[in-house]
Structures are given as C-alpha cells and as structure tokens.
C-alpha cells in the first residue's frame, strides 16, 4: 500500500494490528506464524517511517502510544475491508457465497469442533472463520462489523446486542503461583480471592459483566480487591506467576495453558461459567440464524 510517498507492506500492517490487539510480541508471532524478531522488525520499520513510537515497551507490558492508538483506528477498517474482499474472492473461487465470522473470547475453539463441523456439513455454501477476541473492549468487533457473532461469557445486558443459546458451561479455577500458600490445596473457596486480591482489566468493563466473571464480593460479603490490571492473558499470567495476586478463569485454561510456574485450583463454591452466542440486534444475518439453529439442535456442551 502506498500513500503520500510512504510504502507499507500489507504483512506489516497485519503485524501492527495484531500486536495492537495482543499487546505481546510472542503471542503476536505465534498467531501470525512468524518469529518475534520479524514482529519487532516490522514495528521498528513503521516507527521509523512515521517518525514516532507506536508502542511503549516495558519488561512487563506493551502499550499503544497515542500515535499508535490513532494509527490502529485508521488502519483497522481499511485492512478489514481489504481482507474481506480477498476472502470473498477466495470463497467465490471455492464455490462458497459468504463466510460466517465468529469471535472467540475463550481459547478452546478445538473443544467446540462439533458445532463448527455441523455448520460446515449443513451449509457447504458458506465458509466459517474463527478468530480470537479479547476481553478488553469486549463487543467492539461486533459493533464495528468485524465479526458476525461472538462467543462471550454471560450475562450480556447491552441494549443493542442479542444473546442466543449457550455453547458450553464449565467450572472455574483459581490461579496461583506454584509457591503460593494456596498452591497445595485440593480446592479453594471464593473467599480466597478476598484474602489475596485479583487482577482487573486495564480499561473499565461493565460492572455487571466483570462481576459475573470474578465477583466484587466473596460469599460472606467481603470485598475482592483488584490489586493489578492486565490487558490480556499473558499479562495476567505474569502477575500471578510473580505471586502478586491470584485470579479466577474458566477451567478450560487448565488444558490450554499448562505452565510450570502456575497452578490451577478448583473453586468449589463458584457457579458454573456460561459461554453464549452474542450478535448485533440490528443486523439480520442468515448465517448467524443458521448457526444458532445448529447450537440449539446440538445442545449445550458441558466441559
């Protein structure tokens, strides 16, 4: 792409936008199947071209600068439109007429293969694309039209969004450093979160939605303090591994994020966590309706 005498490679734009979402060089490299050095090289090249830093880097975290925030907002719709044009061309070449775009907040897309496979079998005329969606700005991709449907924990009480059937439910686990005082216990209570404090988001989330994931109070009514903040799972894991806080997540992380420095402890008095389909109420999408029928036919999975 060329504008005003500035040439930017499409791959470099993809790297920038992915890093702006992940805020972690290693995770960005993994998602794009490139080396961390390639990610760093692309960002440095863009910063030299623009003449300003796009990210603030510390030993613990990566953050967008004001210039980086503006560039992300300007580039995202342009890049998304170009990607969708290329995807439509590819689908047309394969005899498919459109593609359903699903955003996943949980990381266990593999567990949900029966849903994906059933949709593809019933509707071979459509493609299916599954992408990660972070918990910061949780419904931004939906509202921007970047995805058609989101898998989110519930409840979701947004006036412009519709909540559909539940894909799966799961137990919850507490996370603690391997040498933490809780680490050897067979299970713990939500009261333990009040004893040690948890990690909050770097940006405000709707109170009801955050409370549904990690409550603000223990069953006895004590406050659960948010001692630190994180923008993604990698930052959260780093804080927990350092022994600075504990936290709670859905139990699927036990399978998908096995780590030598963190233990997962069942929370024996926490309610099940439910993950459901969410989509924009003002968009009439035939593919979303078809996928909703698939989920209702197969029923909620218990993982």
CSV table of C-alpha atoms in Angstrom, one decimal:
chain,number,residue,atom,x,y,z
A,1,UNK,CA,0.0,0.0,0.0
A,2,UNK,CA,1.3,3.5,-0.9
A,3,UNK,CA,0.1,6.8,0.3
A,4,UNK,CA,1.8,10.2,0.2
A,5,UNK,CA,5.1,8.6,-0.9
A,6,UNK,CA,5.0,6.2,2.1
A,7,UNK,CA,5.0,2.5,1.2
A,8,UNK,CA,3.7,0.0,3.8
A,9,UNK,CA,3.6,-3.8,3.2
A,10,UNK,CA,0.3,-5.5,3.9
A,11,UNK,CA,2.0,-8.0,6.1
A,12,UNK,CA,3.5,-5.2,8.2
A,13,UNK,CA,0.0,-3.7,8.7
A,14,UNK,CA,-1.2,-7.2,9.8
A,15,UNK,CA,1.6,-7.4,12.3
A,16,UNK,CA,0.9,-3.9,13.7
A,17,UNK,CA,-2.8,-4.6,14.1
A,18,UNK,CA,-2.3,-8.0,15.7
A,19,UNK,CA,0.3,-6.6,18.2
A,20,UNK,CA,-2.2,-3.7,18.9
A,21,UNK,CA,-4.7,-6.4,19.9
A,22,UNK,CA,-2.4,-8.9,21.7
A,23,UNK,CA,0.0,-6.3,23.2
A,24,UNK,CA,2.6,-9.1,23.4
A,25,UNK,CA,5.3,-9.8,20.9
A,26,UNK,CA,5.5,-13.5,21.5
A,27,UNK,CA,1.7,-14.1,21.1
A,28,UNK,CA,1.6,-11.9,18.0
A,29,UNK,CA,4.4,-14.0,16.5
A,30,UNK,CA,2.6,-17.2,17.3
A,31,UNK,CA,-0.7,-16.0,15.8
A,32,UNK,CA,0.9,-14.9,12.6
A,33,UNK,CA,3.4,-17.9,12.4
A,34,UNK,CA,6.4,-15.6,12.2
A,35,UNK,CA,9.4,-15.0,14.6
A,36,UNK,CA,9.3,-12.4,17.4
A,37,UNK,CA,12.2,-10.8,15.6
A,38,UNK,CA,10.1,-10.3,12.5
A,39,UNK,CA,7.4,-8.7,14.6
A,40,UNK,CA,9.9,-6.3,16.2
A,41,UNK,CA,11.5,-5.5,12.8
A,42,UNK,CA,8.1,-4.6,11.3
A,43,UNK,CA,7.2,-2.3,14.1
A,44,UNK,CA,10.5,-0.6,14.2
A,45,UNK,CA,10.3,0.0,10.4
A,46,UNK,CA,6.8,1.5,10.8
A,47,UNK,CA,8.0,3.7,13.6
A,48,UNK,CA,10.9,5.0,11.5
A,49,UNK,CA,8.6,5.7,8.6
A,50,UNK,CA,6.1,7.6,10.8
A,51,UNK,CA,8.7,9.3,13.0
A,52,UNK,CA,7.1,8.4,16.3
A,53,UNK,CA,6.8,5.4,18.7
A,54,UNK,CA,3.7,3.3,18.2
A,55,UNK,CA,4.1,1.2,21.4
A,56,UNK,CA,5.5,1.7,24.9
A,57,UNK,CA,7.5,-1.3,25.9
A,58,UNK,CA,8.5,-2.3,29.4
A,59,UNK,CA,9.7,-5.6,30.9
A,60,UNK,CA,6.1,-6.4,32.0
A,61,UNK,CA,3.8,-4.8,29.4
A,62,UNK,CA,3.3,-3.5,25.9
A,63,UNK,CA,1.0,-0.5,25.4
A,64,UNK,CA,-0.1,1.6,22.4
A,65,UNK,CA,1.0,5.2,22.4
A,66,UNK,CA,-1.4,8.0,21.4
A,67,UNK,CA,0.1,7.8,17.9
A,68,UNK,CA,-0.3,4.0,17.9
A,69,UNK,CA,-4.0,4.3,19.0
A,70,UNK,CA,-4.7,6.7,16.2
A,71,UNK,CA,-3.0,4.5,13.6
A,72,UNK,CA,-4.9,1.5,14.8
A,73,UNK,CA,-8.2,3.2,14.5
A,74,UNK,CA,-7.4,4.5,11.0
A,75,UNK,CA,-5.9,1.2,9.7
A,76,UNK,CA,-8.3,-1.3,11.1
A,77,UNK,CA,-11.3,-0.6,8.8
A,78,UNK,CA,-9.1,-0.2,5.7
A,79,UNK,CA,-7.3,-3.5,6.4
A,80,UNK,CA,-10.5,-5.3,7.3
A,81,UNK,CA,-12.2,-4.2,4.1
A,82,UNK,CA,-9.2,-5.4,2.1
A,83,UNK,CA,-9.1,-8.8,3.9
A,84,UNK,CA,-12.8,-9.3,3.3
A,85,UNK,CA,-12.5,-8.5,-0.4
A,86,UNK,CA,-9.7,-11.1,-0.7
A,87,UNK,CA,-11.7,-13.6,1.4
A,88,UNK,CA,-14.8,-13.2,-0.8
A,89,UNK,CA,-12.8,-13.7,-3.9
A,90,UNK,CA,-11.3,-16.9,-2.4
A,91,UNK,CA,-14.7,-18.2,-1.3
A,92,UNK,CA,-16.1,-17.5,-4.7
A,93,UNK,CA,-13.3,-19.5,-6.3
A,94,UNK,CA,-14.3,-22.4,-4.0
A,95,UNK,CA,-18.0,-22.1,-4.8
A,96,UNK,CA,-18.9,-20.5,-1.5
A,97,UNK,CA,-21.1,-17.5,-1.4
A,98,UNK,CA,-20.2,-15.9,2.0
A,99,UNK,CA,-18.4,-16.6,5.3
A,100,UNK,CA,-19.6,-16.6,8.9
A,101,UNK,CA,-17.1,-14.8,11.2
A,102,UNK,CA,-17.1,-16.0,14.8
A,103,UNK,CA,-15.1,-14.3,17.5
A,104,UNK,CA,-14.0,-16.4,20.5
A,105,UNK,CA,-13.3,-14.9,23.9
A,106,UNK,CA,-12.4,-18.4,25.4
A,107,UNK,CA,-9.4,-20.1,23.9
A,108,UNK,CA,-10.9,-23.6,23.5
A,109,UNK,CA,-12.1,-23.5,19.9
A,110,UNK,CA,-11.0,-27.1,19.5
A,111,UNK,CA,-13.5,-28.3,22.1
A,112,UNK,CA,-16.3,-26.8,20.0
A,113,UNK,CA,-15.5,-28.7,16.8
A,114,UNK,CA,-18.9,-30.5,16.8
A,115,UNK,CA,-20.6,-27.1,16.3
A,116,UNK,CA,-18.2,-26.0,13.6
A,117,UNK,CA,-18.3,-29.3,11.8
A,118,UNK,CA,-22.1,-29.5,11.9
A,119,UNK,CA,-22.4,-25.9,10.4
A,120,UNK,CA,-20.0,-26.8,7.6
A,121,UNK,CA,-21.8,-30.0,6.8
A,122,UNK,CA,-25.3,-28.4,6.8
A,123,UNK,CA,-24.2,-25.3,4.9
A,124,UNK,CA,-21.4,-26.1,2.4
A,125,UNK,CA,-22.2,-22.9,0.5
A,126,UNK,CA,-20.8,-20.8,3.4
A,127,UNK,CA,-17.3,-20.6,4.9
A,128,UNK,CA,-16.6,-20.4,8.6
A,129,UNK,CA,-13.8,-18.3,10.1
A,130,UNK,CA,-13.0,-18.4,13.8
A,131,UNK,CA,-10.8,-15.7,15.4
A,132,UNK,CA,-9.7,-14.7,18.9
A,133,UNK,CA,-11.5,-11.8,20.6
A,134,UNK,CA,-10.0,-10.3,23.7
A,135,UNK,CA,-11.9,-9.2,26.8
A,136,UNK,CA,-10.8,-5.6,26.5
A,137,UNK,CA,-13.5,-3.6,24.5
A,138,UNK,CA,-15.5,-6.9,24.5
A,139,UNK,CA,-18.1,-6.0,22.0
A,140,UNK,CA,-16.2,-3.6,19.8
A,141,UNK,CA,-15.6,-6.0,17.0
A,142,UNK,CA,-19.3,-6.9,16.9
A,143,UNK,CA,-20.4,-3.3,16.8
A,144,UNK,CA,-17.8,-2.4,14.2
A,145,UNK,CA,-19.0,-5.3,11.9
A,146,UNK,CA,-15.6,-7.0,12.1
A,147,UNK,CA,-17.3,-10.3,13.3
A,148,UNK,CA,-20.8,-11.6,12.9
A,149,UNK,CA,-21.2,-13.4,16.2
A,150,UNK,CA,-19.2,-13.5,19.5
A,151,UNK,CA,-18.7,-16.3,22.0
A,152,UNK,CA,-18.8,-14.4,25.3
A,153,UNK,CA,-19.4,-15.2,29.0
A,154,UNK,CA,-22.8,-14.2,30.2
A,155,UNK,CA,-24.9,-12.3,31.2
A,156,UNK,CA,-24.6,-9.7,28.4
A,157,UNK,CA,-27.1,-6.9,29.1
A,158,UNK,CA,-26.3,-4.5,26.2
A,159,UNK,CA,-29.4,-2.9,24.6
A,160,UNK,CA,-28.0,-3.2,21.0
A,161,UNK,CA,-26.9,-6.9,21.4
A,162,UNK,CA,-28.9,-10.2,21.3
A,163,UNK,CA,-27.9,-13.1,23.5
A,164,UNK,CA,-28.5,-16.5,22.0
A,165,UNK,CA,-28.0,-20.1,23.1
A,166,UNK,CA,-25.2,-21.3,25.4
A,167,UNK,CA,-22.5,-23.2,23.7
A,168,UNK,CA,-20.9,-24.6,26.8
A,169,UNK,CA,-20.6,-24.3,30.6
A,170,UNK,CA,-17.6,-25.0,32.7
A,171,UNK,CA,-16.3,-25.0,36.3
A,172,UNK,CA,-13.9,-22.3,37.4
A,173,UNK,CA,-10.4,-22.5,38.8
A,174,UNK,CA,-8.2,-20.2,40.9
A,175,UNK,CA,-4.8,-19.4,39.6
A,176,UNK,CA,-1.8,-19.0,41.9
A,177,UNK,CA,2.0,-19.1,41.7
A,178,UNK,CA,3.5,-22.5,42.2
A,179,UNK,CA,5.0,-21.5,45.5
A,180,UNK,CA,1.9,-19.6,46.7
A,181,UNK,CA,0.3,-20.5,50.1
A,182,UNK,CA,-2.8,-21.8,48.2
A,183,UNK,CA,-0.9,-23.9,45.7
A,184,UNK,CA,-1.1,-27.3,47.6
A,185,UNK,CA,-4.8,-27.1,48.4
A,186,UNK,CA,-7.1,-29.6,46.6
A,187,UNK,CA,-9.7,-26.8,46.2
A,188,UNK,CA,-10.4,-23.3,47.5
A,189,UNK,CA,-13.4,-21.0,48.1
A,190,UNK,CA,-14.2,-17.7,46.5
A,191,UNK,CA,-13.2,-16.3,50.0
A,192,UNK,CA,-9.6,-16.9,49.0
A,193,UNK,CA,-9.9,-14.3,46.3
A,194,UNK,CA,-10.9,-11.8,49.0
A,195,UNK,CA,-7.8,-12.8,51.0
A,196,UNK,CA,-5.3,-12.3,48.3
A,197,UNK,CA,-6.8,-10.0,45.7
A,198,UNK,CA,-7.3,-10.5,42.0
A,199,UNK,CA,-6.4,-8.8,38.7
A,200,UNK,CA,-8.7,-6.3,37.0
A,201,UNK,CA,-8.8,-5.0,33.4
A,202,UNK,CA,-6.7,-2.2,32.1
A,203,UNK,CA,-9.9,-0.5,30.9
A,204,UNK,CA,-13.2,-0.3,32.6
A,205,UNK,CA,-15.7,-3.1,31.8
A,206,UNK,CA,-19.4,-3.0,32.6
A,207,UNK,CA,-19.7,-3.7,36.3
A,208,UNK,CA,-22.3,-6.4,35.9
A,209,UNK,CA,-20.2,-8.2,33.3
A,210,UNK,CA,-16.9,-8.1,35.2
A,211,UNK,CA,-18.8,-9.2,38.4
A,212,UNK,CA,-20.2,-12.3,36.5
A,213,UNK,CA,-16.6,-13.4,35.8
A,214,UNK,CA,-14.9,-12.5,39.1
A,215,UNK,CA,-17.3,-11.2,41.7
A,216,UNK,CA,-16.6,-7.9,43.5
A,217,UNK,CA,-17.6,-9.6,46.8
A,218,UNK,CA,-17.0,-13.0,48.4
A,219,UNK,CA,-20.0,-15.1,49.5
A,220,UNK,CA,-19.6,-13.7,53.1
A,221,UNK,CA,-19.7,-10.1,51.7
A,222,UNK,CA,-16.0,-9.2,51.8
A,223,UNK,CA,-14.7,-7.0,49.0
A,224,UNK,CA,-12.5,-8.7,46.4
A,225,UNK,CA,-9.8,-6.1,45.6
A,226,UNK,CA,-8.4,-5.6,42.1
A,227,UNK,CA,-4.7,-5.1,43.0
A,228,UNK,CA,-3.3,-5.1,39.5
A,229,UNK,CA,-4.6,-4.8,35.9
A,230,UNK,CA,-3.9,-6.7,32.7
A,231,UNK,CA,-4.8,-6.3,29.1
A,232,UNK,CA,-4.6,-9.9,28.1
A,233,UNK,CA,-3.9,-13.4,29.5
A,234,UNK,CA,-0.1,-13.1,29.1
A,235,UNK,CA,0.0,-10.1,31.4
A,236,UNK,CA,-2.4,-11.8,33.8
A,237,UNK,CA,-0.2,-14.9,33.9
A,238,UNK,CA,2.9,-12.8,34.6
A,239,UNK,CA,1.3,-11.1,37.6
A,240,UNK,CA,0.0,-14.4,39.0
A,241,UNK,CA,3.4,-16.2,38.4
A,242,UNK,CA,5.2,-13.4,40.3
A,243,UNK,CA,3.0,-14.1,43.3
A,244,UNK,CA,1.5,-10.6,43.3
A,245,UNK,CA,-2.2,-11.7,43.1
A,246,UNK,CA,-4.4,-14.7,42.4
A,247,UNK,CA,-7.2,-14.9,39.9
A,248,UNK,CA,-10.0,-16.9,38.5
A,249,UNK,CA,-10.6,-18.2,35.0
A,250,UNK,CA,-12.7,-20.9,33.3
A,251,UNK,CA,-11.4,-24.4,33.8
A,252,UNK,CA,-10.6,-24.9,30.1
A,253,UNK,CA,-7.3,-22.9,30.7
A,254,UNK,CA,-6.0,-26.0,32.6
A,255,UNK,CA,-5.8,-27.9,29.3
A,256,UNK,CA,-4.8,-25.0,27.0
A,257,UNK,CA,-2.4,-23.1,29.3
A,258,UNK,CA,-0.3,-25.6,31.2
A,259,UNK,CA,2.6,-23.7,32.8
A,260,UNK,CA,5.4,-24.7,35.2
A,261,UNK,CA,5.1,-21.5,37.2
A,262,UNK,CA,1.3,-21.5,37.8
A,263,UNK,CA,-1.1,-24.0,39.5
A,264,UNK,CA,-4.9,-24.3,38.9
A,265,UNK,CA,-7.0,-25.0,41.9
A,266,UNK,CA,-10.8,-25.8,41.6
A,267,UNK,CA,-13.1,-23.2,43.1
A,268,UNK,CA,-15.6,-25.4,44.9
A,269,UNK,CA,-18.3,-22.7,45.6
A,270,UNK,CA,-18.2,-20.8,42.4
A,271,UNK,CA,-21.2,-21.0,40.0
A,272,UNK,CA,-20.6,-22.5,36.5
A,273,UNK,CA,-19.3,-20.1,33.9
A,274,UNK,CA,-21.6,-19.9,30.8
A,275,UNK,CA,-20.4,-19.0,27.3
A,276,UNK,CA,-23.1,-18.0,24.8
A,277,UNK,CA,-23.6,-16.6,21.3
A,278,UNK,CA,-24.0,-12.8,21.1
A,279,UNK,CA,-24.7,-10.8,17.9
A,280,UNK,CA,-26.0,-7.3,16.9
A,281,UNK,CA,-29.7,-6.9,17.2
A,282,UNK,CA,-29.9,-4.6,14.2
A,283,UNK,CA,-28.3,-7.0,11.7
A,284,UNK,CA,-30.4,-9.7,10.0
A,285,UNK,CA,-27.8,-12.3,9.1
A,286,UNK,CA,-29.0,-15.6,7.6
A,287,UNK,CA,-25.7,-17.3,8.5
A,288,UNK,CA,-26.0,-16.3,12.2
A,289,UNK,CA,-29.5,-17.7,12.3
A,290,UNK,CA,-28.3,-20.9,10.8
A,291,UNK,CA,-25.5,-21.3,13.3
A,292,UNK,CA,-27.9,-20.6,16.2
A,293,UNK,CA,-30.1,-23.5,14.9
A,294,UNK,CA,-27.0,-25.7,14.9
A,295,UNK,CA,-26.2,-24.8,18.5
A,296,UNK,CA,-29.8,-25.3,19.6
A,297,UNK,CA,-30.0,-28.7,17.9
A,298,UNK,CA,-26.8,-30.0,19.4
A,299,UNK,CA,-27.4,-28.5,22.8
A,300,UNK,CA,-25.1,-27.0,25.4
A,301,UNK,CA,-21.8,-28.8,25.9
A,302,UNK,CA,-20.6,-29.4,29.4
A,303,UNK,CA,-16.8,-29.3,29.5
